[in-house]
């Protein structure tokens, strides 16, 4: 249950999480009374404060009046890394590569998303050619030394980098994924000659093949390392000075937490820390309420992100690209990241009409400053939030939790300007903005579901972020999803996911073998080695007598193919007697995604080990369901424009007053701090024992086909 009353601090155990987004900084605090076992959840939002993001963290603690000495664990997620990369505000980087390979970074890949653009140019590299240097020495793809490494020229390279203002050095040598020895020797020599400089070795970030991707990953991590380390150290110092006694843990893109010291050495691992926690939170919530198959969507102030969760498991991959869109190939970062699609459509996304009279929404955003026009902070361009406000989907009395009186006059002027370009009025423009935003998000949801062989009708949509509950029902109707769940803490759900997060490490290694009775023993041995290494890494984060649990996945493909498919395996399946079982599982998974199977040999490309140890908070037990009458939570009615479903007199409910067991039907709006839940005509809503709002859409006449694999 969520409330805003601070429990007595004496003896109360508090766990907190802060999530710095592009527009808001969110806080969730779990407070548990050790005597009664009762747990309360408190939440708060405050404006993000660029460039001093740490100030926003202190502000949100102050807004909730949380005493930091009472906090026994704090998890932090931030957009500082992705912002530095997208805005190219990082360190000057020098690159050391194998002789003959300094241009790998610039040659890149031949992929051209803007295929028919004859003037297409690759995105500019992060390291100019003058700052890319080479060292002699060569390893084979087996990790064997072909020619000896010569580090005698490293001194001249360091002098050149010093003279040109280099602040961080990336080292990526050929085939160091198979044997990191040459990279380590080069890094040791650089540190001996220049102890103050930040040095990043590609083999410390990834042990997978593909030379360009590894080089890019090392460069991107070096680019943000000084910025991220300064930010994390400053945050830690300010929180400690304010009374926080336990060290802050940092959320990583794989859904696990780690220490500031560890993350500061490889900050690229936190590139999508906020979204990762939201999707792991959605998986945890799905398991909690008996909905293991989830289509999760997070709509914030700047972006919308979505991910598909099957059987309660979030997919983590290393095929992540920064800045990739329909006109740019972007930059690869080969680190464990939740499999997600992100688009520039959030509450602050700016609407515009082009020279052809076509309406666009995003990817440009009004951000936290000046924000949407309705915030009255100087914004002049209409946004999705402004459109939702004008259509009545957001109330004027409780706008931004009552902290802002919306500037309706300025909102009308901005929407009228959009309408003039479309030949309609302000209301017509607002409907168009909402429809275009919805269409953009539907396309993203299709990319993680239909395009990968999943039928959305077999999934429950979990919608969170400030904008998720406003758009979720419309998105679900378009995709045929029959149930939408809006979490109790939807507006700060990524921070909720952080409080729930466990310690986690993902190990990816390239290992090339035929999948047969001869090689399966070698694969089992490699997994055992990875487990031993993961146990050693996790040891400082584990309690006495605590041991990690492991999940094993094989990256498999048909011989002759380029890319691999991950297949989970149990330890007892890595035996000669079970090889055919693994092959058949691969064929089934492959066919579900690509619609066909081949009569061809299967080979192992790599191993993926997931090591986890519980450290997150336990959610409160569900409350008993009360009477279904939602009348006590009803505050009135108003006209609401539901876009494709027309204008209706909608019942308005106070979200904080809705109790477990209460039910209501659309057209309706449930308003709370930071979000509004839009329940379209024909849909029904109920409040479950965890205070989540569960919305059931009208059932379709046609039965849903059997799930894949049935």
XYZ file of C-alpha atoms in Angstrom:
710
model
C 0.000 0.000 0.000
C 1.234 3.487 -0.807
C 0.885 6.422 1.557
C 2.666 9.682 2.218
C 2.941 9.365 5.995
C 6.434 8.806 7.336
C 6.538 5.852 9.721
C 8.296 6.354 13.008
C 11.985 6.282 12.338
C 12.903 4.347 15.490
C 13.644 0.779 14.436
C 12.162 1.187 10.975
C 14.256 -0.322 8.189
C 14.204 1.763 5.016
C 15.302 0.898 1.503
C 15.261 3.682 -1.078
C 15.763 4.029 -4.812
C 16.231 7.166 -6.905
C 15.832 7.283 -10.668
C 17.072 10.328 -12.581
C 15.115 10.716 -15.801
C 15.192 13.305 -18.547
C 12.343 15.287 -16.978
C 11.798 14.056 -13.401
C 13.803 12.467 -10.608
C 11.796 9.749 -8.858
C 12.051 8.340 -5.349
C 10.565 5.183 -3.836
C 11.096 4.267 -0.183
C 10.179 0.888 1.329
C 9.832 1.157 5.104
C 9.500 -2.024 7.153
C 8.712 -2.236 10.828
C 10.780 -5.182 12.165
C 8.346 -5.804 15.017
C 5.073 -5.954 13.097
C 6.533 -6.820 9.720
C 4.319 -4.141 8.125
C 5.724 -2.492 5.015
C 4.752 0.913 3.676
C 5.741 2.437 0.348
C 6.336 6.162 -0.039
C 6.935 7.913 -3.360
C 7.917 11.358 -4.598
C 8.898 13.165 -7.791
C 10.860 16.342 -8.346
C 12.274 18.069 -11.399
C 15.556 16.782 -12.777
C 18.299 19.391 -12.344
C 20.745 19.268 -15.252
C 23.689 19.518 -15.262
C 23.865 19.012 -11.476
C 21.778 15.842 -11.395
C 22.844 15.032 -7.826
C 20.940 18.093 -6.619
C 17.707 16.606 -7.960
C 18.372 13.469 -5.890
C 18.787 15.494 -2.710
C 15.704 17.542 -3.610
C 13.465 14.503 -3.972
C 14.593 13.116 -0.602
C 13.794 16.506 0.918
C 10.386 16.618 -0.781
C 9.412 13.372 0.953
C 11.041 14.502 4.193
C 13.139 11.329 4.369
C 15.903 11.295 6.949
C 18.926 9.824 5.158
C 20.449 8.364 8.359
C 17.358 6.118 8.515
C 18.007 4.697 5.030
C 19.813 1.371 5.196
C 20.103 0.735 1.446
C 19.992 3.100 -1.529
C 19.918 2.090 -5.197
C 20.461 4.706 -7.879
C 19.743 4.787 -11.575
C 20.541 7.650 -13.895
C 20.486 8.855 -17.479
C 23.851 10.577 -17.114
C 25.626 7.994 -19.307
C 23.101 7.853 -22.150
C 22.787 11.660 -22.048
C 26.551 12.109 -22.323
C 26.631 9.760 -25.310
C 23.646 11.171 -27.194
C 24.731 14.758 -26.543
C 28.415 13.880 -27.155
C 29.455 15.598 -23.945
C 32.182 13.309 -22.683
C 35.948 13.004 -22.501
C 38.474 13.348 -25.309
C 39.396 9.727 -26.074
C 42.484 8.151 -27.553
C 42.394 4.638 -29.020
C 45.191 2.049 -29.096
C 44.595 -0.747 -31.614
C 46.483 -3.632 -33.183
C 48.830 -2.600 -35.990
C 46.771 -2.267 -39.170
C 43.436 -1.926 -37.347
C 43.269 1.711 -36.254
C 40.489 2.379 -38.782
C 38.160 -0.434 -37.679
C 36.187 2.150 -35.728
C 35.610 4.296 -38.812
C 35.057 1.486 -41.322
C 32.301 0.209 -39.023
C 29.519 -1.875 -40.606
C 27.858 -1.549 -43.978
C 24.370 -1.328 -42.535
C 22.383 1.604 -43.916
C 18.982 2.042 -42.297
C 18.228 4.961 -44.623
C 18.711 2.586 -47.546
C 17.419 4.761 -50.379
C 19.317 7.880 -49.321
C 22.130 8.169 -51.855
C 23.744 10.905 -49.751
C 23.798 8.773 -46.587
C 26.779 9.357 -44.325
C 27.885 7.181 -41.435
C 27.568 8.790 -38.009
C 30.777 10.578 -36.977
C 33.242 8.520 -34.941
C 33.986 9.345 -31.308
C 37.774 9.235 -31.872
C 39.351 11.212 -34.756
C 42.033 9.434 -36.753
C 44.798 11.580 -35.255
C 44.018 10.101 -31.848
C 43.977 6.481 -33.021
C 47.350 4.768 -32.627
C 48.679 1.228 -33.145
C 50.979 -1.267 -31.445
C 52.723 -4.260 -33.098
C 51.754 -7.765 -32.034
C 49.065 -10.214 -33.092
C 46.909 -13.009 -31.666
C 45.023 -15.620 -33.640
C 41.293 -16.193 -33.189
C 42.201 -19.071 -30.873
C 44.047 -16.648 -28.590
C 47.466 -17.963 -29.599
C 50.314 -15.509 -30.136
C 51.082 -15.087 -33.820
C 53.606 -12.267 -33.333
C 55.006 -10.843 -30.123
C 53.551 -7.707 -28.602
C 55.901 -4.707 -28.657
C 55.053 -2.051 -26.057
C 58.187 0.027 -26.642
C 56.183 2.563 -28.629
C 53.533 3.096 -25.959
C 55.553 5.939 -24.439
C 55.390 7.943 -27.675
C 51.667 7.224 -27.942
C 51.089 8.485 -24.392
C 53.112 11.643 -25.118
C 51.022 12.257 -28.234
C 47.788 11.762 -26.307
C 48.943 14.115 -23.522
C 49.801 16.820 -26.026
C 46.358 16.567 -27.626
C 44.278 16.790 -24.476
C 43.244 13.145 -24.207
C 41.385 12.408 -20.968
C 40.671 8.668 -21.390
C 42.264 5.850 -23.377
C 40.504 2.857 -24.914
C 42.528 -0.255 -25.746
C 41.152 -2.828 -28.184
C 43.511 -5.386 -29.684
C 42.638 -8.068 -32.196
C 41.156 -11.276 -30.735
C 41.550 -10.134 -27.134
C 38.136 -11.730 -26.535
C 39.966 -15.061 -26.776
C 43.075 -13.990 -24.839
C 43.265 -10.644 -22.984
C 46.997 -10.873 -22.215
C 48.169 -8.371 -24.860
C 45.550 -5.807 -23.831
C 46.480 -6.124 -20.182
C 50.150 -5.539 -20.916
C 49.365 -2.413 -22.946
C 47.080 -1.081 -20.206
C 49.699 -1.760 -17.542
C 52.274 0.168 -19.559
C 49.911 3.118 -20.051
C 49.122 3.251 -16.325
C 52.843 3.088 -15.477
C 53.576 6.030 -17.727
C 50.417 8.030 -16.989
C 48.799 6.927 -13.700
C 46.149 9.683 -13.728
C 44.499 8.824 -17.050
C 41.405 6.628 -17.324
C 42.172 3.409 -19.230
C 39.556 0.993 -20.575
C 40.367 -2.438 -22.037
C 37.785 -4.028 -24.325
C 38.360 -7.453 -22.729
C 37.276 -6.060 -19.346
C 33.923 -5.121 -20.899
C 33.169 -8.003 -23.232
C 34.597 -11.417 -24.133
C 32.610 -11.795 -27.350
C 33.903 -11.613 -30.892
C 33.188 -8.934 -33.554
C 36.050 -6.469 -33.709
C 34.130 -3.301 -34.572
C 31.554 -3.803 -31.833
C 34.237 -4.424 -29.192
C 36.201 -1.359 -30.296
C 33.089 0.804 -30.203
C 32.174 -0.481 -26.740
C 35.611 0.313 -25.318
C 35.589 3.792 -26.869
C 32.082 4.619 -25.626
C 32.934 3.472 -22.103
C 36.119 5.536 -22.096
C 34.176 8.532 -23.440
C 31.800 8.564 -20.452
C 34.091 7.228 -17.719
C 35.423 10.554 -16.373
C 31.952 12.134 -16.539
C 30.234 9.172 -14.876
C 32.886 8.730 -12.199
C 32.784 12.411 -11.248
C 29.006 12.282 -11.054
C 28.867 9.089 -8.980
C 31.634 10.207 -6.595
C 29.978 13.592 -6.097
C 26.584 11.984 -5.498
C 28.084 9.563 -2.986
C 29.900 12.367 -1.163
C 26.783 14.561 -0.931
C 24.563 11.713 0.250
C 27.162 10.664 2.829
C 27.442 14.251 4.049
C 23.641 14.322 4.385
C 23.746 11.256 6.646
C 23.502 8.192 4.393
C 25.644 5.566 6.083
C 25.439 2.586 3.745
C 27.136 2.869 0.331
C 24.950 3.630 -2.668
C 24.445 0.808 -5.150
C 24.086 1.588 -8.841
C 21.513 0.054 -11.146
C 22.979 -1.588 -14.251
C 21.459 -2.179 -17.664
C 21.177 -5.932 -17.021
C 18.721 -5.383 -14.161
C 21.221 -5.975 -11.353
C 22.924 -3.652 -8.886
C 26.608 -3.088 -8.251
C 28.905 -0.858 -6.220
C 29.966 2.612 -7.316
C 33.594 1.457 -7.477
C 32.729 -1.352 -9.907
C 30.441 0.747 -12.105
C 32.875 3.659 -12.229
C 35.375 1.379 -13.990
C 32.826 0.320 -16.635
C 30.116 3.005 -16.736
C 28.803 1.823 -20.095
C 27.136 -0.968 -18.072
C 24.618 1.593 -16.750
C 23.656 3.008 -20.151
C 19.992 1.937 -19.715
C 19.846 1.569 -15.935
C 16.464 3.257 -15.445
C 14.546 1.389 -18.169
C 16.130 -1.914 -17.110
C 14.801 -1.600 -13.584
C 11.329 -0.773 -14.878
C 11.154 -3.892 -17.008
C 12.547 -6.140 -14.293
C 9.975 -4.551 -12.006
C 7.265 -5.412 -14.546
C 8.458 -9.031 -14.595
C 8.450 -9.143 -10.786
C 4.968 -7.639 -10.682
C 3.736 -10.074 -13.331
C 4.915 -13.051 -11.278
C 3.385 -11.498 -8.161
C -0.104 -11.235 -9.693
C -0.003 -14.410 -11.798
C 0.661 -12.765 -15.169
C 4.039 -14.150 -16.307
C 3.674 -13.036 -19.951
C 3.920 -9.266 -20.053
C 4.136 -6.611 -22.741
C 5.644 -3.746 -20.755
C 5.610 -0.107 -21.801
C 7.234 2.797 -19.984
C 6.218 6.260 -21.179
C 8.163 9.018 -19.487
C 8.696 12.673 -20.189
C 11.197 12.194 -23.010
C 10.890 8.680 -24.424
C 8.698 5.604 -24.609
C 10.321 2.224 -24.056
C 8.864 -1.246 -24.386
C 9.975 -4.813 -23.800
C 8.439 -8.279 -23.972
C 8.631 -10.576 -20.933
C 7.899 -14.263 -21.469
C 7.399 -16.775 -18.650
C 8.443 -14.124 -16.150
C 11.905 -13.733 -17.701
C 13.364 -10.496 -19.043
C 15.595 -11.012 -22.057
C 19.104 -9.543 -21.723
C 21.249 -9.131 -24.839
C 24.530 -7.558 -25.923
C 23.254 -6.358 -29.291
C 22.618 -2.792 -28.129
C 22.963 0.286 -30.332
C 23.043 3.901 -29.197
C 21.422 6.488 -31.419
C 20.160 4.002 -34.013
C 17.076 5.244 -35.846
C 15.589 5.240 -39.327
C 18.274 7.607 -40.630
C 21.361 6.578 -38.630
C 23.072 3.254 -37.953
C 24.127 4.441 -34.477
C 26.932 3.026 -32.338
C 27.115 -0.518 -30.889
C 27.720 -1.147 -27.185
C 28.381 -4.829 -26.520
C 27.307 -4.900 -22.870
C 24.397 -6.733 -21.194
C 21.281 -4.615 -21.704
C 17.601 -5.448 -21.362
C 16.129 -6.212 -24.781
C 14.043 -3.109 -25.374
C 12.888 -0.705 -28.043
C 13.120 3.006 -27.285
C 11.560 5.844 -29.268
C 11.467 9.592 -28.794
C 7.808 9.780 -27.751
C 7.061 10.909 -24.217
C 4.972 13.466 -22.417
C 7.354 16.231 -23.436
C 7.630 15.197 -27.098
C 7.163 18.220 -29.335
C 4.520 18.264 -32.081
C 5.164 19.993 -35.393
C 3.699 20.226 -38.879
C 6.155 19.888 -41.766
C 6.162 21.723 -45.080
C 3.894 19.067 -46.580
C 1.233 19.513 -43.905
C 2.129 16.279 -42.123
C 1.979 16.073 -38.329
C 4.966 14.701 -36.394
C 5.370 14.026 -32.665
C 8.924 13.742 -31.302
C 11.695 12.780 -31.105
C 12.543 16.320 -30.001
C 11.473 16.928 -26.399
C 10.781 19.960 -24.255
C 12.566 18.147 -21.419
C 12.446 19.380 -17.841
C 13.268 22.938 -18.833
C 11.230 24.613 -20.206
C 8.937 21.561 -20.314
C 5.484 21.451 -21.948
C 3.714 24.715 -22.694
C 1.142 24.018 -19.975
C 3.891 24.097 -17.308
C 4.120 27.865 -17.775
C 7.919 27.819 -17.719
C 8.510 29.418 -21.103
C 7.720 26.543 -23.448
C 6.050 27.569 -26.718
C 5.810 24.318 -28.697
C 2.874 21.965 -28.106
C 3.683 18.547 -26.604
C 1.864 15.291 -25.929
C 1.193 16.411 -22.349
C -0.422 19.600 -23.618
C -2.652 17.563 -25.946
C -3.732 15.217 -23.158
C -4.501 18.185 -20.907
C -6.581 19.924 -23.592
C -8.601 16.768 -24.248
C -9.494 16.457 -20.565
C -7.448 13.311 -20.030
C -5.423 15.216 -17.420
C -7.288 17.322 -14.879
C -6.472 20.981 -14.347
C -7.055 20.891 -10.583
C -4.556 18.109 -9.903
C -2.058 18.915 -12.658
C 1.392 17.540 -11.755
C 0.024 16.507 -8.370
C -1.326 20.000 -7.776
C 2.152 21.549 -7.812
C 1.532 23.456 -11.071
C -1.409 25.552 -12.227
C -1.564 24.774 -15.964
C -1.257 27.664 -18.398
C -4.346 26.897 -20.483
C -4.137 30.111 -22.517
C -0.619 29.350 -23.703
C -1.610 25.727 -24.343
C -4.463 26.852 -26.581
C -2.162 29.156 -28.542
C 0.375 26.341 -29.119
C -2.268 23.788 -30.165
C -4.036 26.323 -32.373
C -0.754 26.894 -34.198
C -0.574 23.134 -34.873
C -4.227 23.147 -35.933
C -3.642 26.008 -38.382
C -1.122 23.855 -40.189
C -3.594 20.963 -40.334
C -6.743 22.930 -41.108
C -8.432 22.223 -37.770
C -8.921 23.762 -34.318
C -7.012 23.233 -31.072
C -9.065 20.158 -30.115
C -8.546 18.576 -33.536
C -4.819 19.239 -33.257
C -4.732 17.667 -29.786
C -6.518 14.545 -31.060
C -4.018 14.325 -33.896
C -1.070 14.604 -31.529
C -2.415 11.792 -29.325
C -3.158 9.571 -32.342
C 0.299 10.073 -33.867
C 1.976 9.436 -30.499
C -0.085 6.259 -30.080
C 0.785 5.089 -33.579
C 4.498 5.593 -32.923
C 4.255 3.558 -29.737
C 2.213 0.796 -31.399
C 4.959 0.389 -33.990
C 7.514 0.027 -31.201
C 5.371 -2.566 -29.409
C 5.062 -4.546 -32.638
C 8.846 -4.609 -32.972
C 9.218 -6.462 -29.652
C 6.233 -8.755 -30.182
C 4.795 -9.459 -33.642
C 8.095 -8.968 -35.456
C 9.651 -11.634 -33.209
C 6.922 -14.220 -33.575
C 4.849 -13.334 -30.491
C 1.098 -12.730 -30.566
C 0.331 -9.696 -28.332
C -3.063 -11.199 -27.488
C -1.291 -13.760 -25.310
C 0.265 -11.039 -23.160
C -0.893 -8.678 -20.441
C 0.187 -5.077 -20.860
C 1.868 -3.477 -17.850
C 1.934 0.298 -18.337
C 3.958 2.682 -16.214
C 5.777 5.987 -16.284
C 3.848 9.226 -16.089
C 2.322 8.727 -19.545
C 1.893 4.947 -19.691
C -1.520 4.759 -17.990
C -2.893 7.532 -20.227
C -2.139 5.724 -23.479
C -2.186 2.041 -22.476
C -5.820 1.159 -23.171
C -5.714 2.694 -26.665
C -2.508 0.772 -27.430
C -3.950 -2.466 -26.048
C -7.110 -2.143 -28.160
C -5.069 -1.701 -31.325
C -2.910 -4.758 -30.566
C -5.727 -7.001 -29.326
C -4.366 -7.127 -25.774
C -7.222 -7.911 -23.409
C -5.834 -6.788 -20.061
C -3.869 -3.757 -18.900
C -2.283 -3.529 -15.448
C -1.305 -0.134 -14.078
C 1.032 -0.638 -11.087
C 0.305 1.049 -7.793
C 3.468 3.145 -8.171
C 3.194 3.606 -11.945
C 4.568 7.164 -11.998
C 7.790 6.049 -10.269
C 7.788 2.392 -11.254
C 11.385 2.241 -12.472
C 12.486 3.335 -9.005
C 10.149 0.668 -7.546
C 11.946 -1.879 -9.698
C 15.293 -0.700 -8.353
C 14.212 -1.270 -4.762
C 13.248 -4.815 -5.784
C 16.480 -5.500 -7.716
C 18.943 -8.211 -6.783
C 22.663 -8.474 -7.297
C 23.267 -9.815 -10.791
C 26.125 -10.508 -13.182
C 25.831 -11.543 -16.830
C 28.803 -13.272 -18.467
C 28.876 -13.574 -22.260
C 31.732 -15.410 -23.963
C 32.286 -16.544 -27.510
C 32.924 -20.292 -27.771
C 32.852 -21.968 -31.185
C 31.936 -25.657 -31.199
C 29.754 -28.073 -33.099
C 26.825 -29.087 -30.916
C 27.611 -32.781 -30.664
C 28.568 -35.487 -28.220
C 32.257 -34.644 -28.534
C 32.074 -30.950 -27.663
C 29.307 -30.913 -25.057
C 31.780 -31.772 -22.296
C 33.934 -28.794 -23.277
C 30.862 -26.548 -23.093
C 30.019 -27.871 -19.625
C 33.572 -27.153 -18.481
C 33.392 -23.578 -19.804
C 30.167 -23.013 -17.907
C 31.809 -24.314 -14.713
C 34.662 -21.841 -15.207
C 32.203 -18.983 -15.706
C 30.317 -19.980 -12.563
C 33.515 -19.969 -10.525
C 34.417 -16.520 -11.866
C 30.941 -15.144 -11.179
C 30.978 -16.495 -7.627
C 34.289 -14.730 -7.006
C 32.951 -11.441 -8.444
C 29.768 -11.591 -6.387
C 31.470 -12.611 -3.134
C 31.842 -9.014 -1.785
C 28.103 -8.419 -2.320
C 26.894 -11.634 -0.673
C 26.014 -12.243 2.947
C 27.530 -14.955 5.103
C 26.647 -18.383 3.788
C 24.922 -16.920 0.737
C 25.656 -18.400 -2.689
C 24.545 -17.211 -6.136
C 22.141 -19.096 -8.330
C 22.946 -19.666 -11.988
C 20.993 -19.722 -15.215
C 22.719 -21.064 -18.337
C 21.944 -20.138 -21.926
C 23.604 -21.301 -25.128
C 23.896 -19.118 -28.213
C 23.207 -21.527 -31.068
C 22.792 -21.289 -34.830
C 22.529 -23.489 -37.888
C 25.863 -23.971 -39.627
C 26.302 -21.375 -42.329
C 24.243 -18.705 -40.598
C 25.598 -15.417 -39.275
C 23.659 -14.741 -36.064
C 22.687 -16.907 -33.110
C 19.594 -17.621 -31.003
C 19.723 -18.035 -27.225
C 18.389 -21.245 -25.731
C 18.215 -21.987 -21.980
C 19.795 -25.225 -20.773
C 19.941 -27.027 -17.448
C 23.202 -28.292 -16.062
C 22.155 -31.923 -16.462
C 21.438 -31.340 -20.170
C 25.120 -30.653 -20.893
C 25.849 -34.360 -21.301
C 26.276 -36.616 -24.311
C 22.940 -38.298 -23.610
C 21.018 -34.999 -23.790
C 22.574 -33.322 -26.838
C 19.594 -34.082 -29.069
C 17.237 -32.506 -26.500
C 19.197 -29.252 -26.745
C 19.190 -29.398 -30.558
C 15.433 -29.884 -30.644
C 14.832 -27.031 -28.241
C 16.897 -24.774 -30.481
C 14.905 -25.807 -33.546
C 11.649 -25.080 -31.707
C 12.767 -21.647 -30.504
C 14.203 -20.797 -33.913
C 11.039 -21.845 -35.723
C 8.836 -19.808 -33.378
C 10.808 -16.668 -34.208
C 11.587 -17.223 -37.896
C 8.692 -19.567 -38.927
C 10.895 -22.345 -40.347
C 13.416 -25.006 -39.342
C 16.310 -26.545 -41.238
C 17.683 -30.037 -41.524
C 21.195 -28.785 -40.853
C 23.858 -29.243 -38.168
C 23.680 -26.930 -35.149
C 26.706 -25.189 -33.697
C 27.513 -23.362 -30.479
C 28.571 -19.737 -30.899
C 28.682 -18.569 -27.307
C 27.709 -19.015 -23.673
C 25.620 -16.731 -21.486
C 25.671 -17.222 -17.732
C 23.361 -15.302 -15.401
C 24.423 -15.241 -11.751
C 22.043 -13.715 -9.206
C 21.794 -13.319 -5.462
C 18.754 -11.915 -3.637
C 19.205 -8.454 -2.156
C 16.035 -6.588 -3.108
C 13.126 -5.648 -0.912
C 10.086 -7.873 -0.466
C 6.795 -6.317 -1.594
C 3.982 -5.969 0.950
C 1.469 -8.803 1.181
C -1.794 -8.204 -0.693
C -4.615 -6.639 1.258
C -8.042 -8.306 1.453
C -10.569 -7.118 -1.123
C -13.288 -4.829 0.115
C -16.658 -3.756 -1.338
C -16.775 -3.240 -5.124
C -18.473 0.170 -4.896
C -15.991 2.840 -6.047
C -18.384 5.651 -5.165
C -16.340 6.843 -2.164
C -13.375 7.505 -4.519
C -15.428 9.355 -7.136
C -14.805 13.110 -7.215
C -17.044 14.199 -10.094
C -17.358 14.150 -13.881
C -15.997 16.061 -16.868
C -16.014 15.890 -20.632
C -13.094 13.838 -21.931
C -12.052 13.330 -25.528
C -10.957 9.697 -26.004
C -9.706 10.412 -29.563
C -10.804 7.377 -31.615
C -13.538 6.571 -29.052
C -15.121 10.057 -29.166
C -16.064 12.590 -26.467
C -17.859 11.364 -23.351
C -18.895 12.530 -19.923
C -16.355 10.605 -17.857
C -16.454 9.705 -14.173
C -13.429 11.054 -12.286
C -11.864 9.058 -9.445
C -9.196 9.885 -6.900
C -6.575 7.219 -7.529
C -5.254 7.416 -3.968
C -8.770 6.761 -2.607
C -9.380 3.629 -4.704
C -9.225 0.653 -2.342
C -8.696 -3.065 -3.098
C -11.888 -4.625 -4.433
C -13.340 -1.439 -5.917
C -14.506 -1.607 -9.529
C -15.595 0.994 -12.061
C -16.284 1.171 -15.790
C -15.232 3.483 -18.590
C -15.502 6.168 -19.675
C -13.507 7.150 -16.603
C -10.326 8.818 -15.412
C -8.448 7.889 -12.224
C -6.158 10.742 -11.197
C -3.183 10.473 -8.888
C 0.176 12.078 -8.219
C 2.205 11.976 -11.412
C -0.230 10.130 -13.677
C -3.811 9.721 -14.890
C -5.341 6.372 -15.832
C -7.566 6.707 -18.895
C -10.256 3.996 -18.974
C -11.941 4.033 -22.378
C -15.651 3.355 -22.961
C -16.384 -0.365 -22.843
C -13.465 -1.176 -20.533
C -13.855 -2.138 -16.871
C -11.365 -1.551 -14.070
C -10.796 -3.102 -10.665
C -8.286 -2.581 -7.880
C -6.396 -5.670 -6.734
C -4.909 -6.429 -3.333
C -1.645 -4.688 -4.236
C -3.479 -1.486 -5.220
C -2.765 -2.086 -8.900
C -5.526 -1.026 -11.292
C -6.430 -3.937 -13.586
C -8.314 -2.906 -16.734
C -10.146 -5.518 -18.801
C -11.048 -4.626 -22.366
C -14.102 -5.832 -24.245
C -13.502 -9.485 -25.261
C -13.114 -10.177 -28.954
C -15.519 -12.516 -30.744
C -12.803 -14.562 -32.413
C -10.925 -17.003 -30.165
C -7.225 -16.469 -29.697
C -5.141 -19.061 -31.580
C -3.036 -21.478 -29.595
C 0.223 -20.097 -28.241
C 3.404 -20.778 -30.100
C 4.803 -24.203 -29.494
C 1.405 -25.667 -28.467
